[in-house]
mmCIF file of C-alpha atoms in Angstrom:
data_model
loop_
_atom_site.group_PDB
_atom_site.id
_atom_site.type_symbol
_atom_site.label_atom_id
_atom_site.label_comp_id
_atom_site.label_asym_id
_atom_site.label_seq_id
_atom_site.Cartn_x
_atom_site.Cartn_y
_atom_site.Cartn_z
ATOM 1 C CA MET U 156 1.108 25.927 -104.431
ATOM 2 C CA ASP U 157 -1.538 27.585 -102.256
ATOM 3 C CA PRO U 158 -0.883 26.734 -98.575
ATOM 4 C CA HIS U 159 -4.600 26.948 -97.773
ATOM 5 C CA LEU U 160 -5.284 24.191 -100.298
ATOM 6 C CA LEU U 161 -2.376 22.179 -98.930
ATOM 7 C CA ARG U 162 -3.707 22.430 -95.367
ATOM 8 C CA THR U 163 -7.095 21.244 -96.570
ATOM 9 C CA TYR U 164 -5.504 18.286 -98.357
ATOM 10 C CA VAL U 165 -3.468 17.273 -95.298
ATOM 11 C CA THR U 166 -6.587 17.420 -93.121
ATOM 12 C CA VAL U 167 -8.659 15.306 -95.527
ATOM 13 C CA ALA U 168 -5.853 12.740 -95.819
ATOM 14 C CA ARG U 169 -5.433 12.581 -92.037
ATOM 15 C CA LEU U 170 -9.142 12.172 -91.310
ATOM 16 C CA ALA U 171 -9.882 10.069 -94.436
ATOM 17 C CA SER U 172 -13.102 12.028 -94.813
ATOM 18 C CA PHE U 173 -14.200 15.153 -96.683
ATOM 19 C CA SER U 174 -17.056 15.797 -94.254
ATOM 20 C CA GLU U 175 -14.884 15.402 -91.136
ATOM 21 C CA ALA U 176 -12.257 17.697 -92.651
ATOM 22 C CA ALA U 177 -14.928 20.294 -93.424
ATOM 23 C CA ARG U 178 -16.143 20.131 -89.816
ATOM 24 C CA GLU U 179 -12.617 20.526 -88.388
ATOM 25 C CA LEU U 180 -11.632 23.360 -90.738
ATOM 26 C CA GLY U 181 -14.923 25.218 -90.540
ATOM 27 C CA TYR U 182 -15.643 24.929 -94.273
ATOM 28 C CA THR U 183 -18.552 23.444 -96.155
ATOM 29 C CA GLN U 184 -17.983 20.011 -97.659
ATOM 30 C CA SER U 185 -18.366 21.551 -101.090
ATOM 31 C CA ALA U 186 -15.562 24.027 -100.339
ATOM 32 C CA VAL U 187 -13.278 21.193 -99.226
ATOM 33 C CA SER U 188 -13.975 19.297 -102.451
ATOM 34 C CA GLN U 189 -13.222 22.436 -104.456
ATOM 35 C CA HIS U 190 -9.919 22.896 -102.586
ATOM 36 C CA ILE U 191 -8.830 19.344 -103.373
ATOM 37 C CA ALA U 192 -9.879 19.666 -107.025
ATOM 38 C CA ALA U 193 -7.989 22.948 -107.372
ATOM 39 C CA LEU U 194 -4.835 21.438 -105.839
ATOM 40 C CA GLU U 195 -5.051 18.382 -108.094
ATOM 41 C CA GLN U 196 -5.451 20.646 -111.122
ATOM 42 C CA ASP U 197 -2.480 22.753 -110.043
ATOM 43 C CA LEU U 198 -0.238 19.682 -109.636
ATOM 44 C CA GLY U 199 -1.651 17.786 -112.593
ATOM 45 C CA ALA U 200 -2.164 14.574 -110.634
ATOM 46 C CA PRO U 201 -4.957 12.923 -108.619
ATOM 47 C CA LEU U 202 -4.118 13.092 -104.911
ATOM 48 C CA LEU U 203 -6.993 11.178 -103.312
ATOM 49 C CA THR U 204 -9.203 8.229 -104.116
ATOM 50 C CA ARG U 205 -12.808 8.952 -103.154
ATOM 51 C CA ARG U 206 -14.169 5.570 -101.996
ATOM 52 C CA PRO U 207 -12.463 5.055 -99.665
ATOM 53 C CA VAL U 208 -10.797 8.426 -99.155
ATOM 54 C CA ALA U 209 -7.089 7.656 -99.264
ATOM 55 C CA PRO U 210 -3.936 9.229 -100.751
ATOM 56 C CA THR U 211 -2.776 8.072 -104.160
ATOM 57 C CA ALA U 212 0.928 7.459 -104.778
ATOM 58 C CA ALA U 213 1.280 11.109 -105.764
ATOM 59 C CA GLY U 214 -0.714 12.099 -102.692
ATOM 60 C CA GLU U 215 1.575 10.105 -100.397
ATOM 61 C CA ARG U 216 4.585 11.864 -101.860
ATOM 62 C CA LEU U 217 2.933 15.249 -101.335
ATOM 63 C CA LEU U 218 2.266 14.380 -97.681
ATOM 64 C CA GLU U 219 5.998 13.810 -97.179
ATOM 65 C CA HIS U 220 6.618 17.419 -98.224
ATOM 66 C CA ALA U 221 3.508 18.979 -96.697
ATOM 67 C CA GLY U 222 4.406 18.677 -93.002
ATOM 68 C CA PRO U 223 7.772 20.494 -93.244
ATOM 69 C CA LEU U 224 6.352 23.074 -95.683
ATOM 70 C CA LEU U 225 3.424 24.010 -93.450
ATOM 71 C CA LEU U 226 5.622 24.029 -90.369
ATOM 72 C CA ARG U 227 8.018 26.445 -92.088
ATOM 73 C CA LEU U 228 5.096 28.739 -92.881
ATOM 74 C CA ASP U 229 3.930 28.643 -89.256
ATOM 75 C CA ALA U 230 7.491 29.324 -88.120
ATOM 76 C CA ALA U 231 7.793 32.327 -90.443
ATOM 77 C CA ARG U 232 4.510 33.757 -89.138
ATOM 78 C CA ALA U 233 5.582 33.228 -85.511
ATOM 79 C CA ASP U 234 8.968 34.867 -86.134
ATOM 80 C CA VAL U 235 7.399 37.977 -87.664
ATOM 81 C CA VAL U 236 4.763 38.222 -84.925
ATOM 82 C CA ARG U 237 7.471 37.839 -82.303
ATOM 83 C CA LEU U 238 9.371 40.812 -83.721
ATOM 84 C CA ALA U 239 6.303 42.968 -84.160
ATOM 85 C CA SER U 240 4.593 42.322 -80.850
ATOM 86 C CA ALA U 241 5.184 44.078 -77.565
ATOM 87 C CA PRO U 242 7.617 42.397 -75.139
ATOM 88 C CA GLU U 243 6.009 39.768 -72.954
ATOM 89 C CA HIS U 244 6.606 39.565 -69.214
ATOM 90 C CA GLY U 245 6.163 35.791 -69.108
ATOM 91 C CA LEU U 246 8.233 32.965 -70.506
ATOM 92 C CA THR U 247 7.267 29.578 -71.931
ATOM 93 C CA LEU U 248 10.066 27.018 -71.861
ATOM 94 C CA ALA U 249 9.654 23.676 -73.631
ATOM 95 C CA VAL U 250 11.789 20.987 -72.016
ATOM 96 C CA THR U 251 12.485 17.316 -71.713
ATOM 97 C CA PRO U 252 12.434 16.192 -68.054
ATOM 98 C CA THR U 253 16.119 15.238 -68.024
ATOM 99 C CA ALA U 254 17.126 18.623 -69.471
ATOM 100 C CA LEU U 255 16.150 20.413 -66.264
ATOM 101 C CA GLY U 256 19.501 20.243 -64.519
ATOM 102 C CA PRO U 257 20.508 22.235 -61.416
ATOM 103 C CA ARG U 258 22.031 25.047 -63.504
ATOM 104 C CA THR U 259 18.817 25.511 -65.496
ATOM 105 C CA LEU U 260 16.640 25.420 -62.387
ATOM 106 C CA ALA U 261 18.822 28.044 -60.711
ATOM 107 C CA ALA U 262 18.579 30.307 -63.767
ATOM 108 C CA LEU U 263 14.770 30.267 -64.012
ATOM 109 C CA PRO U 264 13.017 33.558 -63.156
ATOM 110 C CA ALA U 265 11.259 33.691 -59.814
ATOM 111 C CA ALA U 266 7.829 34.107 -61.447
ATOM 112 C CA GLY U 267 6.054 34.122 -64.789
ATOM 113 C CA VAL U 268 7.469 30.867 -66.176
ATOM 114 C CA THR U 269 5.468 28.125 -67.897
ATOM 115 C CA LEU U 270 7.273 24.808 -68.327
ATOM 116 C CA ARG U 271 5.991 22.505 -71.066
ATOM 117 C CA ALA U 272 7.310 18.929 -70.938
ATOM 118 C CA LEU U 273 7.382 17.663 -74.523
ATOM 119 C CA ALA U 274 8.911 14.838 -76.511
ATOM 120 C CA ARG U 275 12.359 15.675 -77.873
ATOM 121 C CA ASP U 276 11.214 15.767 -81.489
ATOM 122 C CA GLU U 277 8.344 18.139 -80.634
ATOM 123 C CA ILE U 278 10.446 20.863 -79.023
ATOM 124 C CA PRO U 279 12.000 22.343 -82.198
ATOM 125 C CA ALA U 280 8.532 22.693 -83.742
ATOM 126 C CA ALA U 281 7.175 24.307 -80.561
ATOM 127 C CA VAL U 282 9.944 26.926 -80.621
ATOM 128 C CA ALA U 283 9.680 27.463 -84.382
ATOM 129 C CA THR U 284 5.925 28.069 -84.267
ATOM 130 C CA GLY U 285 6.028 30.323 -81.223
ATOM 131 C CA THR U 286 4.193 28.074 -78.769
ATOM 132 C CA ALA U 287 7.401 28.130 -76.710
ATOM 133 C CA ASP U 288 9.868 31.014 -76.358
ATOM 134 C CA LEU U 289 12.828 28.729 -75.698
ATOM 135 C CA GLY U 290 13.487 25.006 -75.846
ATOM 136 C CA LEU U 291 15.849 22.714 -73.963
ATOM 137 C CA VAL U 292 16.553 19.332 -75.540
ATOM 138 C CA ASP U 293 18.989 16.675 -74.413
ATOM 139 C CA GLY U 294 20.368 13.312 -75.384
ATOM 140 C CA LEU U 295 23.384 11.027 -75.495
ATOM 141 C CA ALA U 296 26.332 12.175 -77.609
ATOM 142 C CA ALA U 297 30.074 11.912 -77.880
ATOM 143 C CA PRO U 298 31.784 14.753 -75.970
ATOM 144 C CA SER U 299 31.361 18.110 -77.787
ATOM 145 C CA ASP U 300 29.257 16.528 -80.560
ATOM 146 C CA PRO U 301 25.950 18.315 -81.308
ATOM 147 C CA LEU U 302 22.639 16.502 -81.007
ATOM 148 C CA ARG U 303 20.799 15.432 -84.133
ATOM 149 C CA LEU U 304 17.595 17.467 -84.137
ATOM 150 C CA PRO U 305 14.774 17.735 -86.686
ATOM 151 C CA ASP U 306 15.373 20.502 -89.235
ATOM 152 C CA VAL U 307 12.004 22.211 -88.956
ATOM 153 C CA ALA U 308 12.960 25.872 -89.337
ATOM 154 C CA PRO U 309 15.905 28.257 -89.028
ATOM 155 C CA LEU U 310 16.625 28.000 -85.290
ATOM 156 C CA THR U 311 19.719 28.813 -83.276
ATOM 157 C CA THR U 312 21.035 25.814 -81.324
ATOM 158 C CA ARG U 313 23.654 26.232 -78.605
ATOM 159 C CA GLY U 314 25.115 23.679 -76.245
ATOM 160 C CA VAL U 315 24.594 24.679 -72.608
ATOM 161 C CA GLY U 316 25.942 21.684 -70.722
ATOM 162 C CA GLU U 317 27.464 18.212 -70.730
ATOM 163 C CA GLU U 318 27.758 15.730 -67.876
ATOM 164 C CA PRO U 319 28.592 12.035 -67.421
ATOM 165 C CA VAL U 320 25.867 9.407 -67.629
ATOM 166 C CA CYS U 321 25.128 6.465 -65.346
ATOM 167 C CA VAL U 322 23.243 3.193 -65.622
ATOM 168 C CA LEU U 323 20.539 3.118 -62.954
ATOM 169 C CA LEU U 324 20.273 -0.331 -61.329
ATOM 170 C CA PRO U 325 18.246 -1.782 -58.461
ATOM 171 C CA ALA U 326 20.297 -1.580 -55.276
ATOM 172 C CA ASP U 327 20.637 -5.384 -55.059
ATOM 173 C CA HIS U 328 21.699 -5.854 -58.698
ATOM 174 C CA PRO U 329 25.045 -7.758 -59.017
ATOM 175 C CA LEU U 330 26.477 -5.123 -61.373
ATOM 176 C CA THR U 331 26.355 -2.441 -58.683
ATOM 177 C CA ARG U 332 29.731 -3.679 -57.406
ATOM 178 C CA ARG U 333 31.484 -2.598 -60.600
ATOM 179 C CA PRO U 334 33.243 0.786 -60.757
ATOM 180 C CA GLY U 335 32.006 1.305 -64.318
ATOM 181 C CA LEU U 336 29.968 -0.416 -67.030
ATOM 182 C CA ARG U 337 30.543 -0.974 -70.732
ATOM 183 C CA LEU U 338 27.542 -0.533 -72.986
ATOM 184 C CA GLY U 339 28.498 -3.618 -74.979
ATOM 185 C CA ASP U 340 28.028 -5.791 -71.874
ATOM 186 C CA LEU U 341 24.450 -4.576 -71.431
ATOM 187 C CA VAL U 342 23.042 -5.209 -74.908
ATOM 188 C CA ASP U 343 20.961 -8.188 -73.742
ATOM 189 C CA ALA U 344 19.880 -6.709 -70.389
ATOM 190 C CA ARG U 345 16.279 -5.875 -69.522
ATOM 191 C CA TRP U 346 15.721 -2.214 -70.347
ATOM 192 C CA LEU U 347 13.087 0.378 -69.590
ATOM 193 C CA ASP U 348 11.888 2.190 -72.694
ATOM 194 C CA ALA U 349 10.854 5.639 -71.482
ATOM 195 C CA PRO U 350 11.430 8.107 -74.351
ATOM 196 C CA GLY U 351 9.451 10.878 -72.669
ATOM 197 C CA ALA U 352 11.091 10.645 -69.244
ATOM 198 C CA GLY U 353 14.609 9.256 -69.708
ATOM 199 C CA LEU U 354 17.191 8.961 -72.451
ATOM 200 C CA PRO U 355 15.718 7.013 -75.395
ATOM 201 C CA LEU U 356 16.753 3.424 -76.088
ATOM 202 C CA ALA U 357 17.268 4.481 -79.701
ATOM 203 C CA HIS U 358 20.266 6.548 -78.524
ATOM 204 C CA LEU U 359 21.748 3.457 -76.874
ATOM 205 C CA ARG U 360 21.169 1.371 -79.990
ATOM 206 C CA GLY U 361 22.905 4.006 -82.059
ATOM 207 C CA ALA U 362 25.888 4.043 -79.713
ATOM 208 C CA GLY U 363 25.964 0.252 -79.464
ATOM 209 C CA GLY U 364 25.896 -0.575 -83.156
ATOM 210 C CA GLY U 365 22.144 -0.497 -83.825
ATOM 211 C CA THR U 366 21.110 -3.830 -82.298
ATOM 212 C CA GLY U 367 19.926 -5.140 -78.930
ATOM 213 C CA PHE U 368 18.648 -3.069 -76.010
ATOM 214 C CA ARG U 369 15.215 -4.683 -76.056
ATOM 215 C CA SER U 370 12.478 -3.130 -73.972
ATOM 216 C CA ALA U 371 11.208 -5.100 -70.970
ATOM 217 C CA LEU U 372 8.688 -2.372 -70.092
ATOM 218 C CA ARG U 373 7.633 0.774 -71.929
ATOM 219 C CA TYR U 374 6.677 3.868 -69.952
ATOM 220 C CA GLU U 375 4.970 6.585 -71.992
ATOM 221 C CA GLY U 376 4.828 9.321 -69.358
ATOM 222 C CA THR U 377 7.197 12.154 -68.541
ATOM 223 C CA ASP U 378 7.563 11.744 -64.769
ATOM 224 C CA LEU U 379 11.134 10.976 -63.715
ATOM 225 C CA HIS U 380 10.041 9.701 -60.306
ATOM 226 C CA THR U 381 7.924 7.014 -61.955
ATOM 227 C CA LEU U 382 10.861 5.996 -64.157
ATOM 228 C CA THR U 383 13.297 5.706 -61.256
ATOM 229 C CA THR U 384 10.715 3.809 -59.186
ATOM 230 C CA LEU U 385 10.350 1.274 -62.000
ATOM 231 C CA ALA U 386 14.130 0.896 -62.138
ATOM 232 C CA ALA U 387 14.340 0.424 -58.360
ATOM 233 C CA ALA U 388 11.668 -2.285 -58.542
ATOM 234 C CA GLY U 389 13.721 -4.255 -61.066
ATOM 235 C CA HIS U 390 11.573 -3.717 -64.155
ATOM 236 C CA GLY U 391 14.557 -2.711 -66.259
ATOM 237 C CA LEU U 392 17.693 -0.615 -66.541
ATOM 238 C CA THR U 393 17.830 2.975 -67.696
ATOM 239 C CA VAL U 394 20.561 5.496 -68.461
ATOM 240 C CA LEU U 395 20.307 8.917 -66.843
ATOM 241 C CA PRO U 396 22.485 11.990 -66.326
ATOM 242 C CA HIS U 397 24.782 11.662 -63.336
ATOM 243 C CA GLY U 398 23.079 14.472 -61.448
ATOM 244 C CA ILE U 399 19.672 12.797 -61.700
ATOM 245 C CA ALA U 400 20.787 9.177 -61.248
ATOM 246 C CA THR U 401 22.752 9.613 -58.035
ATOM 247 C CA GLY U 402 20.963 9.388 -54.724
ATOM 248 C CA VAL U 403 17.731 7.781 -56.011
ATOM 249 C CA PRO U 404 16.323 5.587 -53.184
ATOM 250 C CA GLY U 405 16.537 1.839 -53.812
ATOM 251 C CA THR U 406 18.978 2.197 -56.709
ATOM 252 C CA ALA U 407 22.660 2.408 -57.515
ATOM 253 C CA ALA U 408 24.091 4.620 -60.250
ATOM 254 C CA VAL U 409 27.100 3.070 -61.991
ATOM 255 C CA PRO U 410 29.046 5.256 -64.455
ATOM 256 C CA LEU U 411 28.941 4.293 -68.126
ATOM 257 C CA VAL U 412 32.600 4.234 -69.131
ATOM 258 C CA GLU U 413 32.607 2.703 -72.628
ATOM 259 C CA PRO U 414 31.934 4.098 -75.153
ATOM 260 C CA ARG U 415 32.616 7.580 -73.895
ATOM 261 C CA LEU U 416 29.236 9.267 -73.940
ATOM 262 C CA VAL U 417 27.875 12.346 -72.229
ATOM 263 C CA HIS U 418 24.467 13.770 -71.497
ATOM 264 C CA ARG U 419 24.312 16.887 -73.663
ATOM 265 C CA THR U 420 21.774 19.692 -73.286
ATOM 266 C CA GLU U 421 21.122 22.256 -76.011
ATOM 267 C CA LEU U 422 19.188 25.526 -76.025
ATOM 268 C CA LEU U 423 16.933 26.262 -79.008
ATOM 269 C CA TYR U 424 15.570 29.678 -79.897
ATOM 270 C CA GLY U 425 14.437 31.780 -82.817
ATOM 271 C CA GLY U 426 15.484 35.307 -83.666
ATOM 272 C CA GLY U 427 14.579 38.440 -81.761
ATOM 273 C CA LEU U 428 14.785 37.224 -78.144
ATOM 274 C CA ARG U 429 13.580 39.809 -75.673
ATOM 275 C CA GLY U 430 12.529 40.132 -72.063
ATOM 276 C CA ALA U 431 12.553 37.029 -69.871
ATOM 277 C CA ALA U 432 13.520 34.761 -72.787
ATOM 278 C CA ALA U 433 16.619 36.832 -73.558
ATOM 279 C CA ALA U 434 17.573 36.975 -69.879
ATOM 280 C CA LEU U 435 17.294 33.202 -69.397
ATOM 281 C CA ALA U 436 19.184 32.478 -72.621
ATOM 282 C CA GLY U 437 21.943 34.814 -71.439
ATOM 283 C CA GLU U 438 22.149 33.028 -68.081
ATOM 284 C CA LEU U 439 22.346 29.590 -69.677
ATOM 285 C CA LEU U 440 24.928 30.633 -72.264
ATOM 286 C CA ASP U 441 27.088 32.616 -69.841
ATOM 287 C CA GLY U 442 30.483 30.952 -69.633
ATOM 288 C CA VAL U 443 29.681 28.214 -72.166
#
């Protein structure tokens, strides 16, 4: 299967238009039509209806495979380029906001670093395709258990830290008097859904049996200060690493004691680390 034809097909299916796909890809509309016809002939099945432009059943199935296939190709290209190119002086680190703990901040080089705050599921792809040299992802897990990450390419994943987690409450909340909280007692509480800034509600649902933990307010940004301000104002509870949750003005951080969960941070990288990326990876992995 020709990857150029597959990329054309994915673009047409996404835009639902041959002309728009031609404009985005820099082809003529005739060339796009020829690409789709050649791919359909190769697979022996129609992939798109023409009016309107939409995937057929076979086309939908192909789309399920196309994303991972094309990402693997991009990852392979990035890995080879990384090995063949001259060492870079700079470093691009893709992170989630809650993955930037004190140890990571202390290990960062004094200059030449670009931090890219991304969604958790986007970080493996960023590292695989070379848009980031290293990635730091985090989440809730049982002690010593690895995180469940998308399998986008052959990447090395290493745990670099675990710490307790706390429920962040407004300072006047009645539960602040408790020495610890059980997740099962909080299923019906008002929660903040902030997948880009805090620990996702989906992680809590998974730990709590898959139900409850309804969102009272959804925040789609990546700024931790905004998230903690919303919690302090009483718009919902959130779970954060102990080091981030403690000392936030207007709030109280109560340890989550049941089930036993930790905030786990993992380092992601491809092969052939050099320069600043190798140095930072060595710092983070030292003593782990």
